[in-house]
PDB file of C-alpha atoms in Angstrom:
ATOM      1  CA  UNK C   1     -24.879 -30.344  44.666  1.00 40.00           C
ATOM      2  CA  UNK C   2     -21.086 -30.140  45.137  1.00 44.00           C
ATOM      3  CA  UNK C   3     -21.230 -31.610  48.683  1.00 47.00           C
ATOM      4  CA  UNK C   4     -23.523 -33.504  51.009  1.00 54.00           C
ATOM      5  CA  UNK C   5     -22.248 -30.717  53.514  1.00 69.00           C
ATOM      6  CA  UNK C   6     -24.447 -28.664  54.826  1.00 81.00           C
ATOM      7  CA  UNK C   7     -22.255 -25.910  55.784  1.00 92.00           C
ATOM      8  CA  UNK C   8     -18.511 -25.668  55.214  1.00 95.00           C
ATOM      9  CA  UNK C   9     -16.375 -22.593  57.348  1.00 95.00           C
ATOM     10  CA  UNK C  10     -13.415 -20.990  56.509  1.00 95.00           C
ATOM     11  CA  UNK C  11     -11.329 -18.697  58.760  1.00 94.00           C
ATOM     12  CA  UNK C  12     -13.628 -15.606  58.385  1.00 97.00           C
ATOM     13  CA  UNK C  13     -16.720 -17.385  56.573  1.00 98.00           C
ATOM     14  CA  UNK C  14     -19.639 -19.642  56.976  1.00 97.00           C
ATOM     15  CA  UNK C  15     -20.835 -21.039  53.592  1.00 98.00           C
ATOM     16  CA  UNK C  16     -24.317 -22.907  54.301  1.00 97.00           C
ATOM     17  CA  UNK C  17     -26.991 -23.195  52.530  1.00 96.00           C
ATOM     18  CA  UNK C  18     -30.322 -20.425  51.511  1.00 97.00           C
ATOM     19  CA  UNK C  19     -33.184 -19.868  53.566  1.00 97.00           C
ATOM     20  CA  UNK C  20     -35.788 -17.678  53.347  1.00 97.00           C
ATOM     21  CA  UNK C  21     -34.872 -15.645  55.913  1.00 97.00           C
ATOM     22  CA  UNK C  22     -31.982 -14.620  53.461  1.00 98.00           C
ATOM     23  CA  UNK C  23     -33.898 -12.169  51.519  1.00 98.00           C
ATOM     24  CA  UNK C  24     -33.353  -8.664  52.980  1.00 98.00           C
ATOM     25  CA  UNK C  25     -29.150  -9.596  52.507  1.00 98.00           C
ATOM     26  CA  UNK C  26     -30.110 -10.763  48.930  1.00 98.00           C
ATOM     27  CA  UNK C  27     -32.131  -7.576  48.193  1.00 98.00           C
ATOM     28  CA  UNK C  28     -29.215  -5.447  49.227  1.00 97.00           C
ATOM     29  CA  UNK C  29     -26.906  -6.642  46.645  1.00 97.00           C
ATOM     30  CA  UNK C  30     -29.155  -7.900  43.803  1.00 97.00           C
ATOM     31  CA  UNK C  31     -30.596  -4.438  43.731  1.00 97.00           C
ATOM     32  CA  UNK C  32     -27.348  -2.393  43.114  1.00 96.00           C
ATOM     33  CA  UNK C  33     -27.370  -2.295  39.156  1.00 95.00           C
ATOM     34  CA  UNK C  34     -23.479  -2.294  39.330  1.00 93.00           C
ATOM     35  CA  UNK C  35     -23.786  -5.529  40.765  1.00 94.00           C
ATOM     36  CA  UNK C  36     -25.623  -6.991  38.055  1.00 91.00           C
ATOM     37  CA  UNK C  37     -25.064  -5.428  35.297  1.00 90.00           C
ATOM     38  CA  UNK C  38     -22.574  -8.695  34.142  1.00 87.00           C
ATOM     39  CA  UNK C  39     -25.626 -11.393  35.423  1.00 89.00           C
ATOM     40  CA  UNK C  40     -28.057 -12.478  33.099  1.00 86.00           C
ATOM     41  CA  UNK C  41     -30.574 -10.728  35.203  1.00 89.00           C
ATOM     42  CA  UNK C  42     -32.260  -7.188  36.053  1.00 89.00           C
ATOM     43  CA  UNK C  43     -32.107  -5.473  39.170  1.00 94.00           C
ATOM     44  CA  UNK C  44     -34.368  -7.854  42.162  1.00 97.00           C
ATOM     45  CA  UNK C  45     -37.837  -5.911  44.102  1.00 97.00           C
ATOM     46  CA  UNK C  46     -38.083  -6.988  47.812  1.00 97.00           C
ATOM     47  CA  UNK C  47     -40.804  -9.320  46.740  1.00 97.00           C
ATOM     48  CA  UNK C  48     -38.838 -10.626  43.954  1.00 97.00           C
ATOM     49  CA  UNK C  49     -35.485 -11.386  46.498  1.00 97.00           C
ATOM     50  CA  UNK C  50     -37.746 -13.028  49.168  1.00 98.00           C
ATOM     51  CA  UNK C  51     -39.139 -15.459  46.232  1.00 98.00           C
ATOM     52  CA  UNK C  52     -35.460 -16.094  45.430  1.00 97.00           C
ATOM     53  CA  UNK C  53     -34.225 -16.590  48.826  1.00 98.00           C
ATOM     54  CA  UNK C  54     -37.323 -19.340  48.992  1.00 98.00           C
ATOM     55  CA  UNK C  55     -36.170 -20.700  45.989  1.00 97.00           C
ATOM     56  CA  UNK C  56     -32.596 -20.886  46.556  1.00 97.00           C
ATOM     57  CA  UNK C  57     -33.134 -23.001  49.982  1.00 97.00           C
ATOM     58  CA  UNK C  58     -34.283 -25.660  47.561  1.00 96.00           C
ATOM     59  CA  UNK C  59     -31.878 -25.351  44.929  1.00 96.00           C
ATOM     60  CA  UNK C  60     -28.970 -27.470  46.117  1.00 94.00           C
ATOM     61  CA  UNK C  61     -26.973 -25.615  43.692  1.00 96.00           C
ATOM     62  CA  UNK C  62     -26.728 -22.221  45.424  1.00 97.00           C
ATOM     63  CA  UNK C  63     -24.499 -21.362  48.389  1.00 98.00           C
ATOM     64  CA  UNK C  64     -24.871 -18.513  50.714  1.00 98.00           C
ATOM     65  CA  UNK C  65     -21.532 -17.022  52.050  1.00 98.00           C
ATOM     66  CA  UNK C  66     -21.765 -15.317  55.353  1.00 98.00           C
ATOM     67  CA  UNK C  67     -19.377 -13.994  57.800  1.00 98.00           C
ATOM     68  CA  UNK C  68     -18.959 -15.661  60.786  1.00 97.00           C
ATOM     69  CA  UNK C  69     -19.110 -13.464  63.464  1.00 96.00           C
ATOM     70  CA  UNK C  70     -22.320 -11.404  62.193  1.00 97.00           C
ATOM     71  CA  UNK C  71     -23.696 -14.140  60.066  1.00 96.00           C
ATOM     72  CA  UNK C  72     -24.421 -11.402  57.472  1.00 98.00           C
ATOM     73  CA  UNK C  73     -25.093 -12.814  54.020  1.00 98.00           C
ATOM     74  CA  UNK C  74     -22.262 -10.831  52.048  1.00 98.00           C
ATOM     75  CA  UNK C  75     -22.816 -12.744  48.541  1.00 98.00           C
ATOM     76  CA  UNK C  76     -23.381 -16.312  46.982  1.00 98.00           C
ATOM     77  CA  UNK C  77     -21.639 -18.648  44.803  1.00 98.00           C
ATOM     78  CA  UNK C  78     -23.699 -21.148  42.101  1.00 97.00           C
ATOM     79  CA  UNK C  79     -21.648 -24.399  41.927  1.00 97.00           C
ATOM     80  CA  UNK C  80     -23.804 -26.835  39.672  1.00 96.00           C
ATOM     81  CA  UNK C  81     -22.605 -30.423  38.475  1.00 96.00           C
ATOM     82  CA  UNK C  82     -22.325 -30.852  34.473  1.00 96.00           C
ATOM     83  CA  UNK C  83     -21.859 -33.992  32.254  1.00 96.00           C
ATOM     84  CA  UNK C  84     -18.725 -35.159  32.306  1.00 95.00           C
ATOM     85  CA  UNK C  85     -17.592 -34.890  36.271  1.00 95.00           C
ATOM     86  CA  UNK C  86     -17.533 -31.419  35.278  1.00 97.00           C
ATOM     87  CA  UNK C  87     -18.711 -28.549  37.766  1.00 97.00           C
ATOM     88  CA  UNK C  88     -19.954 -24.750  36.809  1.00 97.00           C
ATOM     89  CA  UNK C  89     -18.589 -21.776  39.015  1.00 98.00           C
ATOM     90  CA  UNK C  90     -20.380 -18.434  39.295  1.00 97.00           C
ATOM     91  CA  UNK C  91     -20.198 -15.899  42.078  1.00 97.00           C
ATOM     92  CA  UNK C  92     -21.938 -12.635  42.899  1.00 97.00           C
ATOM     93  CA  UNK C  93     -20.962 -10.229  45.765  1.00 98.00           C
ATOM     94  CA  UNK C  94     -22.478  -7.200  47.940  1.00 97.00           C
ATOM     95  CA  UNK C  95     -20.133  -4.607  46.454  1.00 96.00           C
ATOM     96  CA  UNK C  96     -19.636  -3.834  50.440  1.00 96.00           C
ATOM     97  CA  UNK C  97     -17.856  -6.512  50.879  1.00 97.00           C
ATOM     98  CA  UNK C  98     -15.618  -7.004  47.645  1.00 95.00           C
ATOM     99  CA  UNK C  99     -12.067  -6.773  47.798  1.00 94.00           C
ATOM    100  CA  UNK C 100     -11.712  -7.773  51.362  1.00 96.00           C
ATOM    101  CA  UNK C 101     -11.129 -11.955  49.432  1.00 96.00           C
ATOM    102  CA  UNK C 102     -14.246 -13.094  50.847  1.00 97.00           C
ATOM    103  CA  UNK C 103     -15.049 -14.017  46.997  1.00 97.00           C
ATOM    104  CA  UNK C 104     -11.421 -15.604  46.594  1.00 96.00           C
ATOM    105  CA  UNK C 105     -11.866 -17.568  50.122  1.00 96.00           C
ATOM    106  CA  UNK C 106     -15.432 -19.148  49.810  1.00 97.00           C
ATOM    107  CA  UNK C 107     -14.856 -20.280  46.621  1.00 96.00           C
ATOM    108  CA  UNK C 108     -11.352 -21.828  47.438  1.00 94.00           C
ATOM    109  CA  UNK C 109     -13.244 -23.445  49.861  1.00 95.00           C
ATOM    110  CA  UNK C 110     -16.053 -24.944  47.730  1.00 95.00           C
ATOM    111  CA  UNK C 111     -13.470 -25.924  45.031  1.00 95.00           C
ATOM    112  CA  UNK C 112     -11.368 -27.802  47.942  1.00 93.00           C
ATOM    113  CA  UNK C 113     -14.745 -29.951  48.347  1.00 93.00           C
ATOM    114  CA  UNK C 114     -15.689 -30.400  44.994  1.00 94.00           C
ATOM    115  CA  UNK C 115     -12.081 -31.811  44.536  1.00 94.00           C
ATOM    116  CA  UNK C 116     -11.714 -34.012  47.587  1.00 89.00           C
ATOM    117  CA  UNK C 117     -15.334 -34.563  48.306  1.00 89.00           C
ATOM    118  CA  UNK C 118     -17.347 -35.312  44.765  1.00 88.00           C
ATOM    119  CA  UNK C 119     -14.184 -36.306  43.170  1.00 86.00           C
ATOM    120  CA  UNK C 120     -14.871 -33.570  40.632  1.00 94.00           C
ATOM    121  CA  UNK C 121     -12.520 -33.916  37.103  1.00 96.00           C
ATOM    122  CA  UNK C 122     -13.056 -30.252  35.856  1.00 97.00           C
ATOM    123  CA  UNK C 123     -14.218 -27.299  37.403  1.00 98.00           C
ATOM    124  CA  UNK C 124     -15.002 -24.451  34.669  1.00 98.00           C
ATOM    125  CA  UNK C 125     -16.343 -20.934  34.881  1.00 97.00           C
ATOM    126  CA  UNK C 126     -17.436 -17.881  32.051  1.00 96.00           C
ATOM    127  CA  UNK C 127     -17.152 -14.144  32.929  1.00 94.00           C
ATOM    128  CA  UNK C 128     -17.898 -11.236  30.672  1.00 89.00           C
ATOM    129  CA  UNK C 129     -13.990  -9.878  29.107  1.00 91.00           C
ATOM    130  CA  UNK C 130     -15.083  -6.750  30.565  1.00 91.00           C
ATOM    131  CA  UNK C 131     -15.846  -8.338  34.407  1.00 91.00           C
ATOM    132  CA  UNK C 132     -12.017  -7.565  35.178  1.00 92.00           C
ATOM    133  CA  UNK C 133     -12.738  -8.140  38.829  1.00 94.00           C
ATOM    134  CA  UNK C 134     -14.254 -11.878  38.404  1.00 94.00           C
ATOM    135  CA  UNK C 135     -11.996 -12.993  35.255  1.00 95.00           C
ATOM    136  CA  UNK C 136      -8.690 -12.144  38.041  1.00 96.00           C
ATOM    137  CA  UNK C 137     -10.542 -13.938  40.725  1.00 96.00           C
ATOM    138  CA  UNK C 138     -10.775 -16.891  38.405  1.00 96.00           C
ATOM    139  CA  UNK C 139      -6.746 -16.391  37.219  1.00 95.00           C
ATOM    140  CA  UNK C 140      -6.192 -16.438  41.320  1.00 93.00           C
ATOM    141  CA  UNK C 141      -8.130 -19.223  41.964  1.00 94.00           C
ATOM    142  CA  UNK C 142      -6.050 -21.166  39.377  1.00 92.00           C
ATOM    143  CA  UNK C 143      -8.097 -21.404  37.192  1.00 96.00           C
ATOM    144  CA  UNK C 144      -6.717 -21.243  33.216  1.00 96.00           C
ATOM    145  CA  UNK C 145      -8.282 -18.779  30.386  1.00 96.00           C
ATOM    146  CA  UNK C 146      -9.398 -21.645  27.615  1.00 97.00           C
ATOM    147  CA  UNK C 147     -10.557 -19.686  25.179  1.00 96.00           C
ATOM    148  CA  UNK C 148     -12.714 -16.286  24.368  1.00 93.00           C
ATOM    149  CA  UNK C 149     -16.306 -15.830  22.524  1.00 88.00           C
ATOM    150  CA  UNK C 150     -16.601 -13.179  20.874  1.00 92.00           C
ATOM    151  CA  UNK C 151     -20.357 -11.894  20.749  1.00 91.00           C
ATOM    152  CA  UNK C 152     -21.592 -14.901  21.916  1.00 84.00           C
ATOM    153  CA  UNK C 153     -24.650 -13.402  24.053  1.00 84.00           C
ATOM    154  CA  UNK C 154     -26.497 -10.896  25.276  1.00 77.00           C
ATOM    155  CA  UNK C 155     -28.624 -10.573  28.385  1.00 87.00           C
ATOM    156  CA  UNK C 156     -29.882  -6.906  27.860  1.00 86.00           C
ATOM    157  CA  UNK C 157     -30.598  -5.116  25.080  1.00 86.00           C
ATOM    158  CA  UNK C 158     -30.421  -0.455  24.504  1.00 90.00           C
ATOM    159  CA  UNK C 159     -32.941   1.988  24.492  1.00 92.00           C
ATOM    160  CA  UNK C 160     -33.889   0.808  21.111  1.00 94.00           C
ATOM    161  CA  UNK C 161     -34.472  -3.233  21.511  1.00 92.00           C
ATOM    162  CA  UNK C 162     -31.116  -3.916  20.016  1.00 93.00           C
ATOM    163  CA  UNK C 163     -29.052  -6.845  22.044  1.00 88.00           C
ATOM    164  CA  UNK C 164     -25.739  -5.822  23.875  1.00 87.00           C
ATOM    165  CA  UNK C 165     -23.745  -8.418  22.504  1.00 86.00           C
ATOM    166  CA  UNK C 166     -20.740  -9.374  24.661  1.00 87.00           C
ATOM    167  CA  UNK C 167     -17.512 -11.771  24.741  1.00 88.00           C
ATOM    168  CA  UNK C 168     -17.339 -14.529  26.801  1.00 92.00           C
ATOM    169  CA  UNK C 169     -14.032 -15.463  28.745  1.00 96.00           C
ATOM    170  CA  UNK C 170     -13.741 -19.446  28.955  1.00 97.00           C
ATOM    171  CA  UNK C 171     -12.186 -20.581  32.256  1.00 97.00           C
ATOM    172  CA  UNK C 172     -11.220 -24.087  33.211  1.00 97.00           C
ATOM    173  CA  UNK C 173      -9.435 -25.806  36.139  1.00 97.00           C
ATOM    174  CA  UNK C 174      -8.684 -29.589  36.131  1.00 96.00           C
ATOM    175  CA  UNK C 175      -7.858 -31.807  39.142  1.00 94.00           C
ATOM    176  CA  UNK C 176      -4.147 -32.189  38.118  1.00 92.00           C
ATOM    177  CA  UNK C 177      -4.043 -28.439  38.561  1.00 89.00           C
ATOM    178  CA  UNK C 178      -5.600 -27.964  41.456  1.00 90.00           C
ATOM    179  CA  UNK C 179      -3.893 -30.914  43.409  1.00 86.00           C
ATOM    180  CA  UNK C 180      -0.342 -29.414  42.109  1.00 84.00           C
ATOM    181  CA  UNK C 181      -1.476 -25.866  43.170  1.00 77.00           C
ATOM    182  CA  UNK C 182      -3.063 -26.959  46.304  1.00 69.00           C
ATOM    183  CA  UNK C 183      -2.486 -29.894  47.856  1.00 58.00           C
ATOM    184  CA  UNK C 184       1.186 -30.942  48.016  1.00 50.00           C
ATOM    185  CA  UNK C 185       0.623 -34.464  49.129  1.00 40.00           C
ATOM    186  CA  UNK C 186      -3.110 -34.775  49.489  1.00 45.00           C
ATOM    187  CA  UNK C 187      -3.505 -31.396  52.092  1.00 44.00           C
ATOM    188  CA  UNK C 188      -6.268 -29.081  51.248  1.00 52.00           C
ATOM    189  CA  UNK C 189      -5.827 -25.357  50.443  1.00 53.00           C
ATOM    190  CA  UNK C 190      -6.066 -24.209  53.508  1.00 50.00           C
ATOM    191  CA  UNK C 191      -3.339 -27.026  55.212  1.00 50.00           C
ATOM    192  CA  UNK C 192      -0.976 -25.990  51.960  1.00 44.00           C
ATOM    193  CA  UNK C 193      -1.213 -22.385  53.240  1.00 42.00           C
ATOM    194  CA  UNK C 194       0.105 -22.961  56.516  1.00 40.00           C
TER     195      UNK C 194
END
């Protein structure tokens, strides 16, 4: 778990933890095939995104963004600790609310913490080359393009059983980085941006 936090808020956001209660905004974006069509997943039933939202209360991994105002669930962000002092970053989003930087501020936010908070060394993330929209949130984020797989996996296969290989972008943000991008002398994102 990136934080002992149970909620952090931005200016528009409220990241908090799952509940339950979370399903029917899970179900609306986890069963838009555009949406997933990069995850390593299918398309979610009802009953299949209320057993998720149960299960993502418990996983400390998970984050649910929200807006403030409504407190709509609008999408969700994995942060997971590695070996190393090394964090994962993944991200899905109701394709509603994408390009409005709801993406680009929660997970500024949750890197922020994972920086100051868990005293994090590395932060990396992997996007399918052809996920143009989450490989230039990453590059925006700060984060650097370490490498590409080519044909390194496949989540779904055609018509005929065959995998649909894909390439892998490699992204990786260190501490160094972020405090030079970020904090000035010790100030968070948001403190740098005023």
């Amino acid at each position: 778990m990136p934080t002992d936090k149970a909620t952090i808020e931005t200016e528009r956001l409220l990241i908090r933890r799952f509940c339950a209660a979370d399903w029917a905004d899970l179900h609306e974006y986890l069963s838009d095939p555009d949406i997933v069509k990069f995850e390593p997943y299918g398309i979610f039933t009802v009953g299949q995104c209320r057993q998720e939202a149960r299960r993502r209360a418990d996983d400390r991994d998970f984050w649910a963004v929200c807006l403030s105002e409504s407190g709509k669930l609008v999408g969700n962000i994995y942060l997971a600790k590695q070996k190393f002092d090394t964090w994962e970053l993944g991200y899905v989003f109701n394709k509603m609310y994408q390009g409005l930087g709801y993406a680009s501020e929660s997970a500024g936010a949750l890197l922020d913490d994972t920086f100051l908070s868990q005293d994090a060394r590395r932060i990396t993330a992997m996007c399918n080359r052809e996920n143009n929209r989450s490989w230039r949130l990453l590059e925006r984020l700060g984060f650097v393009r370490e490498g590409c797989l080519r044909q390194n996996a496949y989540f779904k296969k055609d018509e005929k059983g065959h995998p649909l290989w894909f390439d892998t972008y490699m992204y990786g943000m260190l501490r160094p980085d972020w405090l030079a991008a970020y904090t000035g002398k010790g100030r968070s994102r948001t403190e740098a941006q005023k």
